[in-house]
Amino acid sequence: MNSHTTYLVFGPSATLKRMAKKLFEEHEPKFLYDRTFDEVQSDFFIAVYEEYEKQINSSVTLTCIFENSPKLNKIVLKKTGGRMGFRGSSLSEERNVESNVIDFIFDFSKRFGLTVQEELVSDQKEEE
């Protein structure tokens, strides 16, 4: 099982460029780092979202690595923290930050006619 989720978003470059800015405006991260590389015409954003779950007394961190290039956006989501299978804990019925970010990706893509593809990569090594 993968420990991260990767989405590839294809469409017009002007629309792809607006996606990152709109995501970070609508769902403001706790930390946001950005870097632009002129040689490869790419912008990289690393956003860290942190959410405290009071019911289970733990915090969940979502790291979002957003690569914007003229041809596509590559979005890698990595969730860490929290507790599962703990006696007395219950799964939260509330919307968490990960589902909000994923919903934004699909909603923005649908509204502006972009194509979203989830990249499936196996963590298991191939046998020779």
Tab-separated table of N, CA and C in Angstrom:
chain	number	residue	atom	x	y	z
A	1	MET	N	0.835	-1.177	0.000
A	1	MET	CA	0.000	0.000	0.000
A	1	MET	C	0.885	1.249	0.000
A	2	ASN	N	0.483	2.237	-0.774
A	2	ASN	CA	1.265	3.475	-0.855
A	2	ASN	C	1.059	4.336	0.379
A	3	SER	N	2.086	5.072	0.714
A	3	SER	CA	1.987	5.987	1.844
A	3	SER	C	1.682	7.402	1.370
A	4	HIS	N	1.536	7.570	0.066
A	4	HIS	CA	1.208	8.880	-0.486
A	4	HIS	C	0.283	8.719	-1.687
A	5	THR	N	-0.355	9.817	-2.058
A	5	THR	CA	-1.251	9.834	-3.211
A	5	THR	C	-0.741	10.882	-4.181
A	6	THR	N	-0.690	10.527	-5.454
A	6	THR	CA	-0.200	11.448	-6.476
A	6	THR	C	-1.287	11.674	-7.513
A	7	TYR	N	-1.544	12.954	-7.807
A	7	TYR	CA	-2.505	13.315	-8.842
A	7	TYR	C	-1.782	14.091	-9.931
A	8	LEU	N	-2.100	13.768	-11.176
A	8	LEU	CA	-1.597	14.499	-12.337
A	8	LEU	C	-2.789	15.230	-12.947
A	9	VAL	N	-2.639	16.543	-13.155
A	9	VAL	CA	-3.719	17.355	-13.705
A	9	VAL	C	-3.223	17.952	-15.015
A	10	PHE	N	-3.974	17.701	-16.093
A	10	PHE	CA	-3.601	18.166	-17.424
A	10	PHE	C	-4.592	19.212	-17.908
A	11	GLY	N	-4.106	20.192	-18.686
A	11	GLY	CA	-4.983	21.204	-19.252
A	11	GLY	C	-4.175	22.383	-19.762
A	12	PRO	N	-4.873	23.486	-20.066
A	12	PRO	CA	-4.182	24.692	-20.540
A	12	PRO	C	-3.255	25.256	-19.463
A	13	SER	N	-2.096	25.740	-19.874
A	13	SER	CA	-1.075	26.179	-18.909
A	13	SER	C	-1.535	27.345	-18.037
A	14	ALA	N	-2.329	28.264	-18.574
A	14	ALA	CA	-2.800	29.406	-17.774
A	14	ALA	C	-3.716	28.942	-16.640
A	15	THR	N	-4.558	27.974	-16.920
A	15	THR	CA	-5.462	27.442	-15.901
A	15	THR	C	-4.688	26.632	-14.872
A	16	LEU	N	-3.718	25.859	-15.332
A	16	LEU	CA	-2.896	25.071	-14.407
A	16	LEU	C	-2.144	25.985	-13.437
A	17	LYS	N	-1.669	27.107	-13.940
A	17	LYS	CA	-0.902	28.040	-13.109
A	17	LYS	C	-1.770	28.650	-12.001
A	18	ARG	N	-3.057	28.893	-12.288
A	18	ARG	CA	-3.967	29.473	-11.290
A	18	ARG	C	-4.351	28.493	-10.193
A	19	MET	N	-4.242	27.211	-10.470
A	19	MET	CA	-4.745	26.191	-9.542
A	19	MET	C	-4.055	26.240	-8.177
A	20	ALA	N	-2.738	26.346	-8.160
A	20	ALA	CA	-2.002	26.357	-6.890
A	20	ALA	C	-2.382	27.567	-6.054
A	21	LYS	N	-2.404	28.738	-6.677
A	21	LYS	CA	-2.739	29.965	-5.948
A	21	LYS	C	-4.131	29.870	-5.341
A	22	LYS	N	-5.064	29.358	-6.100
A	22	LYS	CA	-6.451	29.238	-5.633
A	22	LYS	C	-6.561	28.214	-4.499
A	23	LEU	N	-5.827	27.110	-4.607
A	23	LEU	CA	-5.841	26.088	-3.557
A	23	LEU	C	-5.361	26.660	-2.232
A	24	PHE	N	-4.249	27.398	-2.267
A	24	PHE	CA	-3.671	27.904	-1.029
A	24	PHE	C	-4.440	29.107	-0.479
A	25	GLU	N	-5.234	29.778	-1.317
A	25	GLU	CA	-6.128	30.828	-0.823
A	25	GLU	C	-7.331	30.216	-0.116
A	26	GLU	N	-7.907	29.198	-0.745
A	26	GLU	CA	-9.122	28.588	-0.213
A	26	GLU	C	-8.852	27.721	1.019
A	27	HIS	N	-7.763	26.981	0.996
A	27	HIS	CA	-7.375	26.132	2.125
A	27	HIS	C	-5.981	26.563	2.555
A	28	GLU	N	-5.927	27.516	3.448
A	28	GLU	CA	-4.651	28.113	3.845
A	28	GLU	C	-3.824	27.137	4.681
A	29	PRO	N	-2.598	26.840	4.235
A	29	PRO	CA	-1.745	25.918	4.991
A	29	PRO	C	-1.075	26.611	6.175
A	30	LYS	N	-0.594	25.801	7.098
A	30	LYS	CA	0.136	26.357	8.243
A	30	LYS	C	1.490	26.903	7.786
A	31	PHE	N	2.157	26.168	6.891
A	31	PHE	CA	3.437	26.594	6.315
A	31	PHE	C	3.352	26.452	4.805
A	32	LEU	N	3.948	27.418	4.083
A	32	LEU	CA	3.956	27.363	2.627
A	32	LEU	C	5.313	27.833	2.129
A	33	TYR	N	5.952	26.991	1.359
A	33	TYR	CA	7.246	27.310	0.759
A	33	TYR	C	7.085	27.231	-0.750
A	34	ASP	N	7.709	28.152	-1.464
A	34	ASP	CA	7.634	28.093	-2.923
A	34	ASP	C	8.998	28.369	-3.540
A	35	ARG	N	9.179	27.832	-4.713
A	35	ARG	CA	10.446	27.966	-5.426
A	35	ARG	C	10.153	27.936	-6.919
A	36	THR	N	10.757	28.845	-7.667
A	36	THR	CA	10.582	28.912	-9.112
A	36	THR	C	11.907	28.607	-9.791
A	37	PHE	N	11.843	27.754	-10.800
A	37	PHE	CA	13.023	27.417	-11.593
A	37	PHE	C	12.774	27.873	-13.020
A	38	ASP	N	13.532	28.881	-13.465
A	38	ASP	CA	13.354	29.409	-14.812
A	38	ASP	C	13.853	28.443	-15.881
A	39	GLU	N	14.891	27.666	-15.539
A	39	GLU	CA	15.472	26.762	-16.537
A	39	GLU	C	14.464	25.712	-16.997
A	40	VAL	N	13.666	25.194	-16.083
A	40	VAL	CA	12.709	24.144	-16.429
A	40	VAL	C	11.271	24.665	-16.468
A	41	GLN	N	11.080	25.969	-16.295
A	41	GLN	CA	9.774	26.618	-16.313
A	41	GLN	C	8.790	25.944	-15.358
A	42	SER	N	9.234	25.657	-14.144
A	42	SER	CA	8.382	25.011	-13.157
A	42	SER	C	8.364	25.801	-11.860
A	43	ASP	N	7.232	25.746	-11.196
A	43	ASP	CA	7.076	26.321	-9.866
A	43	ASP	C	6.796	25.157	-8.914
A	44	PHE	N	7.460	25.174	-7.774
A	44	PHE	CA	7.239	24.150	-6.764
A	44	PHE	C	6.694	24.803	-5.503
A	45	PHE	N	5.664	24.212	-4.942
A	45	PHE	CA	5.078	24.679	-3.691
A	45	PHE	C	5.047	23.505	-2.727
A	46	ILE	N	5.449	23.743	-1.506
A	46	ILE	CA	5.339	22.727	-0.468
A	46	ILE	C	4.499	23.337	0.637
A	47	ALA	N	3.331	22.755	0.857
A	47	ALA	CA	2.401	23.259	1.861
A	47	ALA	C	2.238	22.207	2.947
A	48	VAL	N	2.228	22.667	4.183
A	48	VAL	CA	2.034	21.764	5.316
A	48	VAL	C	0.765	22.192	6.040
A	49	TYR	N	-0.196	21.275	6.085
A	49	TYR	CA	-1.448	21.496	6.796
A	49	TYR	C	-1.393	20.695	8.089
A	50	GLU	N	-1.860	21.293	9.174
A	50	GLU	CA	-1.895	20.570	10.445
A	50	GLU	C	-3.291	20.713	11.028
A	51	GLU	N	-3.801	19.592	11.514
A	51	GLU	CA	-5.149	19.575	12.049
A	51	GLU	C	-5.151	18.780	13.345
A	52	TYR	N	-5.700	19.353	14.384
A	52	TYR	CA	-5.761	18.684	15.677
A	52	TYR	C	-7.112	17.999	15.813
A	53	GLU	N	-7.087	16.704	16.121
A	53	GLU	CA	-8.313	15.952	16.334
A	53	GLU	C	-8.510	15.771	17.827
A	54	LYS	N	-9.431	16.539	18.359
A	54	LYS	CA	-9.642	16.580	19.799
A	54	LYS	C	-10.149	15.239	20.348
A	55	GLN	N	-10.991	14.547	19.598
A	55	GLN	CA	-11.579	13.295	20.066
A	55	GLN	C	-10.527	12.249	20.399
A	56	ILE	N	-9.482	12.180	19.584
A	56	ILE	CA	-8.460	11.153	19.818
A	56	ILE	C	-7.147	11.743	20.314
A	57	ASN	N	-7.164	13.044	20.622
A	57	ASN	CA	-6.018	13.732	21.201
A	57	ASN	C	-4.742	13.523	20.381
A	58	SER	N	-4.827	13.811	19.105
A	58	SER	CA	-3.656	13.701	18.239
A	58	SER	C	-3.771	14.710	17.106
A	59	SER	N	-2.650	14.982	16.481
A	59	SER	CA	-2.682	15.882	15.336
A	59	SER	C	-2.327	15.108	14.073
A	60	VAL	N	-2.915	15.543	12.994
A	60	VAL	CA	-2.690	14.936	11.685
A	60	VAL	C	-2.044	15.999	10.810
A	61	THR	N	-0.979	15.627	10.130
A	61	THR	CA	-0.274	16.548	9.248
A	61	THR	C	-0.407	16.060	7.809
A	62	LEU	N	-0.733	16.978	6.918
A	62	LEU	CA	-0.804	16.676	5.494
A	62	LEU	C	0.224	17.538	4.788
A	63	THR	N	1.163	16.895	4.106
A	63	THR	CA	2.153	17.604	3.303
A	63	THR	C	1.715	17.519	1.852
A	64	CYS	N	1.641	18.668	1.209
A	64	CYS	CA	1.213	18.751	-0.183
A	64	CYS	C	2.368	19.315	-1.003
A	65	ILE	N	2.902	18.510	-1.903
A	65	ILE	CA	3.962	18.959	-2.805
A	65	ILE	C	3.308	19.208	-4.157
A	66	PHE	N	3.338	20.454	-4.584
A	66	PHE	CA	2.625	20.882	-5.783
A	66	PHE	C	3.641	21.355	-6.803
A	67	GLU	N	3.750	20.631	-7.909
A	67	GLU	CA	4.665	20.998	-8.987
A	67	GLU	C	3.845	21.504	-10.165
A	68	ASN	N	4.072	22.755	-10.535
A	68	ASN	CA	3.365	23.360	-11.654
A	68	ASN	C	4.324	23.533	-12.814
A	69	SER	N	4.001	22.896	-13.939
A	69	SER	CA	4.771	23.074	-15.163
A	69	SER	C	3.783	23.442	-16.274
A	70	PRO	N	4.254	23.919	-17.415
A	70	PRO	CA	3.327	24.329	-18.480
A	70	PRO	C	2.422	23.202	-18.984
A	71	LYS	N	2.855	21.955	-18.860
A	71	LYS	CA	2.064	20.841	-19.394
A	71	LYS	C	1.146	20.185	-18.372
A	72	LEU	N	1.555	20.184	-17.093
A	72	LEU	CA	0.749	19.497	-16.098
A	72	LEU	C	1.065	19.991	-14.694
A	73	ASN	N	0.141	19.694	-13.774
A	73	ASN	CA	0.370	19.890	-12.352
A	73	ASN	C	0.521	18.510	-11.732
A	74	LYS	N	1.554	18.345	-10.937
A	74	LYS	CA	1.743	17.091	-10.210
A	74	LYS	C	1.570	17.411	-8.734
A	75	ILE	N	0.616	16.746	-8.101
A	75	ILE	CA	0.288	17.021	-6.706
A	75	ILE	C	0.492	15.732	-5.907
A	76	VAL	N	1.397	15.792	-4.940
A	76	VAL	CA	1.681	14.639	-4.087
A	76	VAL	C	1.181	14.968	-2.685
A	77	LEU	N	0.321	14.105	-2.145
A	77	LEU	CA	-0.230	14.289	-0.805
A	77	LEU	C	0.274	13.189	0.105
A	78	LYS	N	0.839	13.571	1.238
A	78	LYS	CA	1.389	12.623	2.211
A	78	LYS	C	0.800	12.956	3.576
A	79	LYS	N	0.047	12.023	4.136
A	79	LYS	CA	-0.595	12.228	5.428
A	79	LYS	C	0.197	11.486	6.500
A	80	THR	N	0.470	12.161	7.622
A	80	THR	CA	1.193	11.537	8.729
A	80	THR	C	0.509	11.899	10.034
A	81	GLY	N	0.784	11.105	11.051
A	81	GLY	CA	0.247	11.384	12.377
A	81	GLY	C	-1.085	10.715	12.597
A	82	GLY	N	-1.692	11.048	13.728
A	82	GLY	CA	-2.986	10.465	14.082
A	82	GLY	C	-2.827	9.091	14.705
A	83	ARG	N	-3.936	8.527	15.107
A	83	ARG	CA	-3.948	7.184	15.694
A	83	ARG	C	-5.058	6.375	15.064
A	84	MET	N	-4.789	5.124	14.838
A	84	MET	CA	-5.815	4.211	14.315
A	84	MET	C	-5.770	2.932	15.140
A	85	GLY	N	-6.917	2.317	15.338
A	85	GLY	CA	-6.975	1.061	16.070
A	85	GLY	C	-6.744	1.216	17.558
A	86	PHE	N	-6.846	2.402	18.053
A	86	PHE	CA	-6.619	2.715	19.450
A	86	PHE	C	-7.927	2.477	20.210
A	87	ARG	N	-7.856	1.800	21.353
A	87	ARG	CA	-9.061	1.536	22.119
A	87	ARG	C	-9.647	2.855	22.624
A	88	GLY	N	-10.917	3.033	22.376
A	88	GLY	CA	-11.578	4.253	22.815
A	88	GLY	C	-11.600	5.337	21.752
A	89	SER	N	-10.851	5.174	20.681
A	89	SER	CA	-10.876	6.195	19.636
A	89	SER	C	-12.007	5.889	18.665
A	90	SER	N	-12.495	6.920	18.058
A	90	SER	CA	-13.529	6.747	17.047
A	90	SER	C	-13.127	7.547	15.819
A	91	LEU	N	-13.562	7.051	14.695
A	91	LEU	CA	-13.255	7.767	13.459
A	91	LEU	C	-14.106	9.022	13.399
A	92	SER	N	-13.501	10.092	13.007
A	92	SER	CA	-14.184	11.381	12.961
A	92	SER	C	-15.136	11.428	11.772
A	93	GLU	N	-16.339	11.903	12.029
A	93	GLU	CA	-17.319	12.076	10.959
A	93	GLU	C	-17.135	13.424	10.268
A	94	GLU	N	-16.347	14.293	10.882
A	94	GLU	CA	-16.115	15.607	10.306
A	94	GLU	C	-15.180	15.501	9.107
A	95	ARG	N	-15.225	16.507	8.254
A	95	ARG	CA	-14.346	16.541	7.091
A	95	ARG	C	-12.941	16.890	7.544
A	96	ASN	N	-11.973	16.148	7.071
A	96	ASN	CA	-10.591	16.450	7.439
A	96	ASN	C	-9.912	17.216	6.312
A	97	VAL	N	-8.712	17.694	6.598
A	97	VAL	CA	-8.003	18.553	5.657
A	97	VAL	C	-7.649	17.797	4.369
A	98	GLU	N	-7.333	16.516	4.472
A	98	GLU	CA	-6.989	15.739	3.274
A	98	GLU	C	-8.171	15.654	2.317
A	99	SER	N	-9.350	15.354	2.826
A	99	SER	CA	-10.518	15.258	1.945
A	99	SER	C	-10.882	16.622	1.363
A	100	ASN	N	-10.654	17.706	2.128
A	100	ASN	CA	-10.911	19.047	1.594
A	100	ASN	C	-9.989	19.370	0.421
A	101	VAL	N	-8.713	19.030	0.536
A	101	VAL	CA	-7.753	19.302	-0.543
A	101	VAL	C	-8.074	18.444	-1.766
A	102	ILE	N	-8.388	17.177	-1.555
A	102	ILE	CA	-8.722	16.292	-2.681
A	102	ILE	C	-9.992	16.776	-3.378
A	103	ASP	N	-10.998	17.153	-2.594
A	103	ASP	CA	-12.233	17.677	-3.184
A	103	ASP	C	-11.970	18.944	-3.987
A	104	PHE	N	-11.075	19.812	-3.495
A	104	PHE	CA	-10.734	21.024	-4.235
A	104	PHE	C	-10.106	20.669	-5.584
A	105	ILE	N	-9.180	19.710	-5.589
A	105	ILE	CA	-8.510	19.313	-6.832
A	105	ILE	C	-9.529	18.862	-7.876
A	106	PHE	N	-10.461	17.996	-7.468
A	106	PHE	CA	-11.445	17.480	-8.416
A	106	PHE	C	-12.468	18.549	-8.807
A	107	ASP	N	-12.882	19.386	-7.857
A	107	ASP	CA	-13.855	20.432	-8.151
A	107	ASP	C	-13.276	21.474	-9.105
A	108	PHE	N	-12.059	21.949	-8.830
A	108	PHE	CA	-11.406	22.933	-9.694
A	108	PHE	C	-11.223	22.356	-11.096
A	109	SER	N	-10.800	21.104	-11.169
A	109	SER	CA	-10.574	20.466	-12.471
A	109	SER	C	-11.864	20.335	-13.259
A	110	LYS	N	-12.918	19.963	-12.573
A	110	LYS	CA	-14.198	19.797	-13.257
A	110	LYS	C	-14.735	21.140	-13.757
A	111	ARG	N	-14.622	22.185	-12.933
A	111	ARG	CA	-15.126	23.507	-13.305
A	111	ARG	C	-14.405	24.099	-14.503
A	112	PHE	N	-13.089	23.852	-14.605
A	112	PHE	CA	-12.303	24.477	-15.669
A	112	PHE	C	-11.906	23.500	-16.778
A	113	GLY	N	-12.510	22.328	-16.804
A	113	GLY	CA	-12.302	21.379	-17.887
A	113	GLY	C	-10.927	20.746	-17.927
A	114	LEU	N	-10.323	20.537	-16.762
A	114	LEU	CA	-9.015	19.890	-16.684
A	114	LEU	C	-9.198	18.386	-16.520
A	115	THR	N	-8.163	17.644	-16.830
A	115	THR	CA	-8.190	16.192	-16.690
A	115	THR	C	-7.343	15.789	-15.496
A	116	VAL	N	-7.937	15.000	-14.586
A	116	VAL	CA	-7.231	14.526	-13.400
A	116	VAL	C	-6.984	13.035	-13.535
A	117	GLN	N	-5.768	12.654	-13.209
A	117	GLN	CA	-5.399	11.240	-13.256
A	117	GLN	C	-4.638	10.911	-11.983
A	118	GLU	N	-5.073	9.863	-11.288
A	118	GLU	CA	-4.355	9.435	-10.092
A	118	GLU	C	-3.241	8.496	-10.527
A	119	GLU	N	-2.026	8.798	-10.089
A	119	GLU	CA	-0.872	7.988	-10.455
A	119	GLU	C	-0.739	6.863	-9.431
A	120	LEU	N	-0.839	5.639	-9.910
A	120	LEU	CA	-0.736	4.482	-9.032
A	120	LEU	C	0.657	3.895	-9.134
A	121	VAL	N	1.366	3.897	-8.017
A	121	VAL	CA	2.718	3.358	-7.969
A	121	VAL	C	2.757	2.347	-6.845
A	122	SER	N	3.240	1.177	-7.141
A	122	SER	CA	3.311	0.128	-6.144
A	122	SER	C	4.579	0.289	-5.301
A	123	ASP	N	4.442	0.068	-3.997
A	123	ASP	CA	5.597	0.124	-3.104
A	123	ASP	C	6.386	-1.179	-3.132
A	124	GLN	N	5.786	-2.229	-3.681
A	124	GLN	CA	6.464	-3.524	-3.712
A	124	GLN	C	7.469	-3.566	-4.849
A	125	LYS	N	8.616	-4.146	-4.576
A	125	LYS	CA	9.638	-4.267	-5.612
A	125	LYS	C	9.299	-5.438	-6.533
A	126	GLU	N	9.620	-5.261	-7.808
A	126	GLU	CA	9.353	-6.315	-8.781
A	126	GLU	C	10.340	-7.454	-8.596
A	127	GLU	N	9.822	-8.668	-8.794
A	127	GLU	CA	10.710	-9.839	-8.707
A	127	GLU	C	11.397	-10.033	-10.055
A	128	GLU	N	12.635	-10.468	-10.003
A	128	GLU	CA	13.378	-10.670	-11.248
A	128	GLU	C	13.222	-12.081	-11.749
